[in-house]
Amino acid sequence: MNNFKLIPGEHATELLNAQAHIWNHIFNFINSMSLKCAIQLEKMFENDQEERYALTDASRLLLKDNPLSVTPFLVAMLDPVLTKPWHFLTAWFQNEDLTPFDTAHGKKFWDYGEHEAKLNHFFSNAMASDARFVVSVLIDKCSAVFDGLESLVDVGGGTGTVAKAIADAFPSMECTVLDLPHVVAGLEGSKKLKYIGGDMFEAVPPADAILLKWILHDWNDEECIKILGRCKEAITSTDKKGKVIIIDMIVQNQKEDDEDRESIETQLFFDMLMMVLVTGKERNEKEWAKLFFDAGFSDYKITHKLGLRSLIEVYP
Ligand SMILES: C[S@@+](CC[C@H](N)C(=O)[O-])C[C@H]1O[C@@H](n2cnc3c(N)ncnc32)[C@H](O)[C@@H]1O
Ligand SMILES: O=c1cc(-c2ccc(O)c(O)c2)oc2c(O)c(O)ccc12
C-alpha cells in the first residue's frame, strides 16, 4: 500500500477544505460544552452596570436570574445522563431496544426520572423555564385562543407553571394539571387550580379545552392517537364541544434559499433528540393532519408561530 499517490495533485486544495469541514463537524460538541462551562462558571453574561456594553438577546436568555432563562434547559440537556445515550445510537440501530436512552441506561427515560431525584429535578426545571417563556407569550399575543373557555386541563402539565399563569390571567377559568403521580406528588393546588396524578393514556378529566404543550412530540403515532383519543373524550363528554390546544413544532419544508436553514436544522435536532431519549419525533403539517384525522378529529387550525413551535387548535 505504499506505491500509490495519496492525493492526486489537482484535488489537493479541495481535499484540504473537505478535511477542515469534517474537523468542524467532529468538534461541534465543543460549542455545547464550552457554553455549559461558561454558564457553570457564571463568569460571562453579566449585566454591565455602567452600560459600557449591551447584552444581545441570546446572552440575556442565558442570564441566571432571568425568569425566561434557557440555562435550566442547557443544564438538563448537557447532563451526562442525557448525553450518554448519543454514544449508543449505533448499538441501538442494531438491537431491539425502545430508545438509545434504554440501551445506555437499561431503563426508560420516565422510569429513570422516577427513581433518580437529580434527573427529575433538572428535567422539571428545564420544562418549567420553557413553560414560563411560552405562557407569557401565549397570554400576551394569543389570548383569543382562551376566549369563552370555562375550564382547561393541561395534560402532562408538569409542576403547573402554564396552568398557574393561565388561571391568574383568566380568573373565571378552572384549571387542572394532569401529570404522573410522582411529578405532582406534594403540589398544593388552590380554588382555581387542581393537580391530578394520573395517566393520560387511561383517562383525561372533562374540560372545555385540553392543552398539550410539548407532549405529542415525545410519542410515536400510535401513542399519540391514544392520547388524542382520551383528549377527544374529555372535550366531548358534555353537549358543549371543546377543543385541543397543541403547542409543538411543525417541521418546515426545506426551501431553496438559506433563510430558514438554521431553524430547520434546530427542528431536526429536536427530532433526533426525541428519537434518542423517548419514542417521539417532530412532525410536518401533513403528518400532524394525519394524526388528527386518525384520532377522529374533524378539523384543525394553525394559529400562531411561537418561534420554532406553533399553536394548533384541533376540533372534534
Ligand atoms: C416534555 S414534558 C412537558 C411538560 C410541560 N407540558 C411543558 O411543556 O412544560 C412531558 C410531560 O409529560 C408527563 N407525562 C409523561 N407520561 C405521562 C402520562 N402517561 N400521563 C400524564 N403525564 C405524563 C411527564 O411527566 C412530563 O411532565
Ligand atoms: O429529555 C427529554 C425527555 C422527555 C420526556 C421524559 C419523560 C416523559 O414521560 C416524556 O413524555 C418525555 O421529553 C423531552 C422533551 O419533550 C424535550 O422537548 C426535550 C427533552 C426531553
CSV table of C-alpha atoms and ligand atoms in Angstrom, one decimal:
chain,number,residue,atom,x,y,z
A,1,MET,CA,0.0,0.0,0.0
A,2,ASN,CA,3.0,2.3,-0.3
A,3,ASN,CA,3.2,2.9,-4.0
A,4,PHE,CA,0.0,4.9,-4.9
A,5,LYS,CA,-0.5,8.6,-4.8
A,6,LEU,CA,-2.5,9.5,-1.7
A,7,ILE,CA,-3.6,12.9,-3.1
A,8,PRO,CA,-3.9,13.4,-6.8
A,9,GLY,CA,-2.3,16.9,-7.3
A,10,GLU,CA,-5.2,18.7,-8.9
A,11,HIS,CA,-7.6,17.8,-5.9
A,12,ALA,CA,-5.3,18.7,-3.0
A,13,THR,CA,-7.0,22.1,-2.2
A,14,GLU,CA,-10.5,20.6,-2.3
A,15,LEU,CA,-9.5,17.7,-0.1
A,16,LEU,CA,-7.8,20.0,2.4
A,17,ASN,CA,-11.0,22.1,2.6
A,18,ALA,CA,-13.0,18.9,3.0
A,19,GLN,CA,-10.7,17.9,5.9
A,20,ALA,CA,-11.3,21.2,7.6
A,21,HIS,CA,-15.0,20.9,7.1
A,22,ILE,CA,-15.0,17.4,8.7
A,23,TRP,CA,-12.9,18.8,11.6
A,24,ASN,CA,-15.6,21.3,12.2
A,25,HIS,CA,-18.3,18.6,12.4
A,26,ILE,CA,-16.0,16.4,14.7
A,27,PHE,CA,-15.6,19.3,17.2
A,28,ASN,CA,-19.2,20.7,17.1
A,29,PHE,CA,-19.8,19.3,20.6
A,30,ILE,CA,-17.1,21.8,21.8
A,31,ASN,CA,-19.6,24.6,21.2
A,32,SER,CA,-22.1,23.0,23.6
A,33,MET,CA,-19.6,22.1,26.2
A,34,SER,CA,-17.9,25.5,26.3
A,35,LEU,CA,-21.3,27.2,26.6
A,36,LYS,CA,-22.1,24.8,29.5
A,37,CYS,CA,-18.8,25.7,31.2
A,38,ALA,CA,-19.3,29.4,30.8
A,39,ILE,CA,-22.7,29.1,32.4
A,40,GLN,CA,-21.4,27.0,35.3
A,41,LEU,CA,-18.6,29.4,36.0
A,42,GLU,CA,-21.1,32.2,35.9
A,43,LYS,CA,-18.4,34.4,34.5
A,44,MET,CA,-19.9,35.7,31.3
A,45,PHE,CA,-23.3,37.0,30.6
A,46,GLU,CA,-23.3,39.5,33.4
A,47,ASN,CA,-25.3,42.7,33.0
A,48,ASP,CA,-22.9,45.6,32.8
A,49,GLN,CA,-23.9,48.2,35.4
A,50,GLU,CA,-22.1,51.0,33.7
A,51,GLU,CA,-23.7,50.2,30.4
A,52,ARG,CA,-20.4,50.1,28.6
A,53,TYR,CA,-21.7,47.3,26.5
A,54,ALA,CA,-25.1,45.8,26.0
A,55,LEU,CA,-26.1,42.1,26.0
A,56,THR,CA,-27.5,40.5,23.0
A,57,ASP,CA,-31.0,38.9,23.2
A,58,ALA,CA,-29.3,35.5,23.3
A,59,SER,CA,-27.0,36.5,26.2
A,60,ARG,CA,-29.9,37.8,28.1
A,61,LEU,CA,-31.6,34.4,27.8
A,62,LEU,CA,-28.6,32.9,29.4
A,63,LEU,CA,-28.6,35.1,32.5
A,64,LYS,CA,-29.1,33.0,35.6
A,65,ASP,CA,-31.7,35.3,37.2
A,66,ASN,CA,-33.8,36.0,34.1
A,67,PRO,CA,-37.1,34.2,34.7
A,68,LEU,CA,-37.1,33.3,31.0
A,69,SER,CA,-33.6,31.9,31.1
A,70,VAL,CA,-32.8,29.0,28.8
A,71,THR,CA,-30.0,27.9,31.3
A,72,PRO,CA,-32.0,25.2,33.1
A,73,PHE,CA,-32.7,23.6,29.7
A,74,LEU,CA,-29.0,23.7,28.8
A,75,VAL,CA,-28.1,22.2,32.2
A,76,ALA,CA,-30.5,19.3,31.7
A,77,MET,CA,-29.8,18.6,28.1
A,78,LEU,CA,-26.0,18.6,28.6
A,79,ASP,CA,-26.0,16.5,31.8
A,80,PRO,CA,-24.1,13.2,31.2
A,81,VAL,CA,-27.3,11.2,31.8
A,82,LEU,CA,-28.8,12.8,28.7
A,83,THR,CA,-25.6,13.0,26.5
A,84,LYS,CA,-24.6,9.3,27.2
A,85,PRO,CA,-27.4,7.9,25.0
A,86,TRP,CA,-25.8,9.5,21.9
A,87,HIS,CA,-22.9,7.1,22.3
A,88,PHE,CA,-25.3,4.2,21.9
A,89,LEU,CA,-27.0,5.2,18.6
A,90,THR,CA,-25.1,2.6,16.7
A,91,ALA,CA,-25.8,-0.2,19.2
A,92,TRP,CA,-29.5,0.8,19.2
A,93,PHE,CA,-29.8,0.7,15.4
A,94,GLN,CA,-28.6,-3.0,15.7
A,95,ASN,CA,-30.7,-4.1,18.8
A,96,GLU,CA,-34.4,-4.2,19.7
A,97,ASP,CA,-34.3,-1.6,22.5
A,98,LEU,CA,-37.0,1.0,22.5
A,99,THR,CA,-34.6,4.0,22.5
A,100,PRO,CA,-30.8,4.7,22.7
A,101,PHE,CA,-31.6,6.0,26.3
A,102,ASP,CA,-32.8,2.5,27.2
A,103,THR,CA,-29.6,1.0,25.6
A,104,ALA,CA,-27.4,3.4,27.6
A,105,HIS,CA,-29.2,3.2,31.0
A,106,GLY,CA,-31.1,-0.1,30.9
A,107,LYS,CA,-34.5,1.6,31.5
A,108,LYS,CA,-36.9,4.1,30.0
A,109,PHE,CA,-36.5,7.8,30.5
A,110,TRP,CA,-39.6,8.1,32.7
A,111,ASP,CA,-38.6,5.1,34.9
A,112,TYR,CA,-35.2,6.6,35.3
A,113,GLY,CA,-36.7,10.0,36.3
A,114,GLU,CA,-39.0,8.4,38.8
A,115,HIS,CA,-36.1,7.0,40.7
A,116,GLU,CA,-33.3,9.4,40.2
A,117,ALA,CA,-34.1,12.6,42.0
A,118,LYS,CA,-31.4,14.6,40.2
A,119,LEU,CA,-32.6,14.0,36.7
A,120,ASN,CA,-36.2,14.6,37.8
A,121,HIS,CA,-35.2,17.9,39.3
A,122,PHE,CA,-33.1,19.0,36.2
A,123,PHE,CA,-35.8,18.0,33.9
A,124,SER,CA,-38.6,19.7,35.8
A,125,ASN,CA,-36.6,22.9,36.0
A,126,ALA,CA,-35.8,22.8,32.3
A,127,MET,CA,-39.5,22.3,31.4
A,128,ALA,CA,-40.6,25.0,33.9
A,129,SER,CA,-38.2,27.6,32.4
A,130,ASP,CA,-39.6,26.9,28.9
A,131,ALA,CA,-43.1,26.9,30.2
A,132,ARG,CA,-42.7,30.4,31.8
A,133,PHE,CA,-41.4,31.7,28.5
A,134,VAL,CA,-44.1,30.2,26.3
A,135,VAL,CA,-47.0,31.0,28.6
A,136,SER,CA,-46.0,34.7,28.8
A,137,VAL,CA,-46.0,35.0,25.0
A,138,LEU,CA,-49.3,33.0,24.9
A,139,ILE,CA,-51.1,35.3,27.2
A,140,ASP,CA,-49.6,38.4,25.6
A,141,LYS,CA,-50.1,37.5,22.0
A,142,CYS,CA,-52.6,34.7,21.7
A,143,SER,CA,-55.2,35.3,24.4
A,144,ALA,CA,-58.0,35.0,21.9
A,145,VAL,CA,-57.4,31.2,22.0
A,146,PHE,CA,-58.8,31.2,25.5
A,147,ASP,CA,-61.9,33.2,24.8
A,148,GLY,CA,-65.1,31.6,26.2
A,149,LEU,CA,-63.3,28.8,27.9
A,150,GLU,CA,-64.6,27.9,31.4
A,151,SER,CA,-62.2,25.0,32.1
A,152,LEU,CA,-58.9,23.8,30.9
A,153,VAL,CA,-56.8,20.7,31.6
A,154,ASP,CA,-53.0,20.9,31.0
A,155,VAL,CA,-52.2,17.3,30.2
A,156,GLY,CA,-48.6,16.5,31.1
A,157,GLY,CA,-48.5,19.9,32.6
A,158,GLY,CA,-45.6,19.1,34.9
A,159,THR,CA,-45.4,21.2,38.0
A,160,GLY,CA,-48.1,23.6,36.8
A,161,THR,CA,-46.2,26.7,35.5
A,162,VAL,CA,-48.5,27.1,32.5
A,163,ALA,CA,-51.8,26.3,34.3
A,164,LYS,CA,-51.0,28.7,37.1
A,165,ALA,CA,-50.3,31.6,34.7
A,166,ILE,CA,-53.5,30.8,32.8
A,167,ALA,CA,-55.5,30.6,36.0
A,168,ASP,CA,-54.1,34.0,37.1
A,169,ALA,CA,-54.7,35.7,33.7
A,170,PHE,CA,-58.2,34.3,33.2
A,171,PRO,CA,-59.7,34.2,36.7
A,172,SER,CA,-63.0,32.8,35.5
A,173,MET,CA,-61.3,29.6,34.2
A,174,GLU,CA,-60.9,26.4,36.2
A,175,CYS,CA,-57.5,24.9,35.5
A,176,THR,CA,-56.3,21.4,36.2
A,177,VAL,CA,-52.9,19.9,35.8
A,178,LEU,CA,-52.8,16.2,34.9
A,179,ASP,CA,-49.4,14.6,35.2
A,180,LEU,CA,-47.8,11.4,36.5
A,181,PRO,CA,-48.3,10.8,40.3
A,182,HIS,CA,-44.6,11.2,41.2
A,183,VAL,CA,-44.5,14.6,39.3
A,184,VAL,CA,-47.4,16.2,41.1
A,185,ALA,CA,-46.9,14.5,44.5
A,186,GLY,CA,-47.0,17.1,47.2
A,187,LEU,CA,-48.0,20.0,45.0
A,188,GLU,CA,-50.6,22.3,46.6
A,189,GLY,CA,-53.5,23.4,44.4
A,190,SER,CA,-55.9,26.3,45.0
A,191,LYS,CA,-59.5,27.1,44.4
A,192,LYS,CA,-58.8,27.8,40.7
A,193,LEU,CA,-56.0,25.2,40.2
A,194,LYS,CA,-56.2,21.5,40.8
A,195,TYR,CA,-53.5,18.8,40.5
A,196,ILE,CA,-54.4,15.3,39.5
A,197,GLY,CA,-51.9,12.4,39.4
A,198,GLY,CA,-52.8,10.0,36.7
A,199,ASP,CA,-52.1,8.6,33.3
A,200,MET,CA,-53.1,10.4,30.1
A,201,PHE,CA,-53.3,7.0,28.3
A,202,GLU,CA,-56.0,5.9,30.7
A,203,ALA,CA,-58.2,9.0,31.2
A,204,VAL,CA,-58.3,12.8,30.9
A,205,PRO,CA,-60.7,14.8,33.0
A,206,PRO,CA,-63.5,16.6,31.1
A,207,ALA,CA,-63.0,20.2,30.2
A,208,ASP,CA,-63.7,22.9,27.5
A,209,ALA,CA,-60.1,22.7,26.4
A,210,ILE,CA,-57.2,20.4,26.7
A,211,LEU,CA,-53.7,21.8,26.5
A,212,LEU,CA,-50.9,19.6,25.2
A,213,LYS,CA,-47.6,21.5,25.3
A,214,TRP,CA,-44.5,19.6,24.3
A,215,ILE,CA,-46.4,16.3,24.8
A,216,LEU,CA,-47.1,14.7,21.5
A,217,HIS,CA,-43.5,15.0,20.1
A,218,ASP,CA,-42.5,12.6,22.9
A,219,TRP,CA,-44.6,9.8,21.5
A,220,ASN,CA,-44.9,7.8,18.3
A,221,ASP,CA,-48.0,7.9,16.1
A,222,GLU,CA,-49.8,5.0,17.7
A,223,GLU,CA,-49.2,6.5,21.2
A,224,CYS,CA,-50.3,10.0,20.0
A,225,ILE,CA,-53.6,8.6,18.6
A,226,LYS,CA,-54.3,7.1,22.0
A,227,ILE,CA,-53.6,10.3,23.9
A,228,LEU,CA,-55.6,12.3,21.4
A,229,GLY,CA,-58.5,9.8,21.8
A,230,ARG,CA,-58.6,10.4,25.5
A,231,CYS,CA,-58.5,14.2,24.9
A,232,LYS,CA,-61.4,13.9,22.5
A,233,GLU,CA,-63.5,12.0,25.1
A,234,ALA,CA,-62.6,14.8,27.6
A,235,ILE,CA,-63.9,17.7,25.4
A,236,THR,CA,-67.0,15.9,24.1
A,237,SER,CA,-68.3,14.5,27.4
A,238,THR,CA,-70.8,17.3,27.8
A,239,ASP,CA,-73.0,18.7,25.0
A,240,LYS,CA,-70.6,21.5,24.6
A,241,LYS,CA,-67.8,20.8,22.1
A,242,GLY,CA,-64.4,21.9,23.2
A,243,LYS,CA,-61.0,21.9,21.5
A,244,VAL,CA,-57.5,20.6,22.0
A,245,ILE,CA,-54.7,23.2,22.0
A,246,ILE,CA,-51.3,21.8,21.0
A,247,ILE,CA,-48.0,23.6,21.3
A,248,ASP,CA,-45.3,21.7,19.4
A,249,MET,CA,-43.1,22.1,16.4
A,250,ILE,CA,-44.3,21.9,12.8
A,251,VAL,CA,-41.2,20.9,10.8
A,252,GLN,CA,-40.8,23.3,7.9
A,253,ASN,CA,-40.2,22.1,4.4
A,254,GLN,CA,-36.7,22.6,3.1
A,255,LYS,CA,-36.6,25.6,0.8
A,256,GLU,CA,-34.2,26.7,-1.8
A,257,ASP,CA,-32.9,29.8,0.0
A,258,ASP,CA,-30.8,29.8,3.1
A,259,GLU,CA,-33.0,31.9,5.2
A,260,ASP,CA,-34.6,29.2,7.3
A,261,ARG,CA,-31.7,26.8,7.3
A,262,GLU,CA,-30.8,27.2,11.0
A,263,SER,CA,-34.4,26.9,12.1
A,264,ILE,CA,-34.9,23.7,10.1
A,265,GLU,CA,-31.6,22.3,11.5
A,266,THR,CA,-32.8,23.1,15.0
A,267,GLN,CA,-36.1,21.4,14.4
A,268,LEU,CA,-34.3,18.3,13.1
A,269,PHE,CA,-32.0,18.4,16.2
A,270,PHE,CA,-35.2,18.1,18.3
A,271,ASP,CA,-36.4,15.3,16.0
A,272,MET,CA,-33.2,13.3,16.8
A,273,LEU,CA,-33.4,14.2,20.5
A,274,MET,CA,-36.9,12.7,20.7
A,275,MET,CA,-35.7,9.6,18.9
A,276,VAL,CA,-32.7,9.2,21.3
A,277,LEU,CA,-34.5,9.9,24.6
A,278,VAL,CA,-38.1,8.8,24.1
A,279,THR,CA,-40.2,7.2,21.3
A,280,GLY,CA,-41.2,10.5,19.7
A,281,LYS,CA,-40.4,12.7,16.7
A,282,GLU,CA,-41.1,16.1,15.2
A,283,ARG,CA,-43.7,16.2,12.5
A,284,ASN,CA,-44.5,18.3,9.4
A,285,GLU,CA,-48.0,19.6,8.8
A,286,LYS,CA,-49.0,16.6,6.7
A,287,GLU,CA,-48.0,14.2,9.5
A,288,TRP,CA,-49.9,16.3,12.1
A,289,ALA,CA,-53.0,16.4,10.0
A,290,LYS,CA,-52.9,12.6,9.6
A,291,LEU,CA,-52.7,12.2,13.4
A,292,PHE,CA,-55.7,14.4,14.0
A,293,PHE,CA,-57.9,12.7,11.4
A,294,ASP,CA,-56.8,9.2,12.5
A,295,ALA,CA,-57.7,10.1,16.1
A,296,GLY,CA,-61.2,11.1,14.9
A,297,PHE,CA,-60.9,14.9,14.9
A,298,SER,CA,-62.6,16.8,12.0
A,299,ASP,CA,-60.6,20.0,11.6
A,300,TYR,CA,-57.6,21.9,12.8
A,301,LYS,CA,-56.3,25.4,12.7
A,302,ILE,CA,-52.7,26.6,12.9
A,303,THR,CA,-53.0,30.0,14.5
A,304,HIS,CA,-49.7,31.4,15.7
A,305,LYS,CA,-46.0,31.0,15.4
A,306,LEU,CA,-44.2,30.7,18.7
A,307,GLY,CA,-40.6,30.8,17.4
A,308,LEU,CA,-39.8,27.3,16.1
A,309,ARG,CA,-43.1,26.0,17.6
A,310,SER,CA,-46.7,26.5,16.6
A,311,LEU,CA,-50.1,26.7,18.3
A,312,ILE,CA,-52.5,24.3,16.8
A,313,GLU,CA,-56.2,24.2,17.7
A,314,VAL,CA,-57.9,20.8,17.0
A,315,TYR,CA,-61.7,20.4,16.8
A,316,PRO,CA,-63.8,17.2,17.3
B,1,LIG,C1,-41.7,17.1,27.8
B,1,LIG,S1,-42.6,17.3,29.3
B,1,LIG,C2,-43.6,18.7,29.0
B,1,LIG,C3,-44.1,19.4,30.3
B,1,LIG,C4,-45.0,20.7,30.1
B,1,LIG,N1,-46.2,20.4,29.3
B,1,LIG,C5,-44.2,21.8,29.4
B,1,LIG,O1,-44.3,21.9,28.2
B,1,LIG,O2,-43.5,22.5,30.1
B,1,LIG,C6,-43.7,15.9,29.3
B,1,LIG,C7,-44.6,15.7,30.5
B,1,LIG,O3,-45.5,14.6,30.3
B,1,LIG,C8,-45.6,13.9,31.5
B,1,LIG,N2,-46.1,12.6,31.3
B,1,LIG,C9,-45.4,11.5,30.7
B,1,LIG,N3,-46.1,10.5,30.7
B,1,LIG,C10,-47.4,10.8,31.1
B,1,LIG,C11,-48.6,10.1,31.3
B,1,LIG,N4,-48.7,8.8,31.0
B,1,LIG,N5,-49.6,10.7,31.8
B,1,LIG,C12,-49.5,12.0,32.2
B,1,LIG,N6,-48.4,12.8,32.0
B,1,LIG,C13,-47.3,12.2,31.5
B,1,LIG,C14,-44.2,14.0,32.1
B,1,LIG,O4,-44.1,13.7,33.4
B,1,LIG,C15,-43.8,15.4,31.7
B,1,LIG,O5,-44.1,16.3,32.7
B,2,LIG,O1,-35.2,14.7,27.7
B,2,LIG,C1,-36.4,14.7,27.5
B,2,LIG,C2,-37.4,13.8,27.9
B,2,LIG,C3,-38.7,13.9,27.7
B,2,LIG,C4,-39.7,13.0,28.3
B,2,LIG,C5,-39.5,12.4,29.5
B,2,LIG,C6,-40.4,11.7,30.1
B,2,LIG,C7,-41.6,11.5,29.6
B,2,LIG,O2,-42.6,10.8,30.2
B,2,LIG,C8,-41.9,12.2,28.4
B,2,LIG,O3,-43.1,12.0,27.9
B,2,LIG,C9,-40.9,12.9,27.8
B,2,LIG,O4,-39.1,14.9,26.9
B,2,LIG,C10,-38.3,15.8,26.4
B,2,LIG,C11,-38.8,16.8,25.7
B,2,LIG,O5,-40.1,16.9,25.4
B,2,LIG,C12,-38.0,17.9,25.2
B,2,LIG,O6,-38.5,18.9,24.5
B,2,LIG,C13,-36.6,17.8,25.5
B,2,LIG,C14,-36.1,16.8,26.2
B,2,LIG,C15,-36.9,15.8,26.7
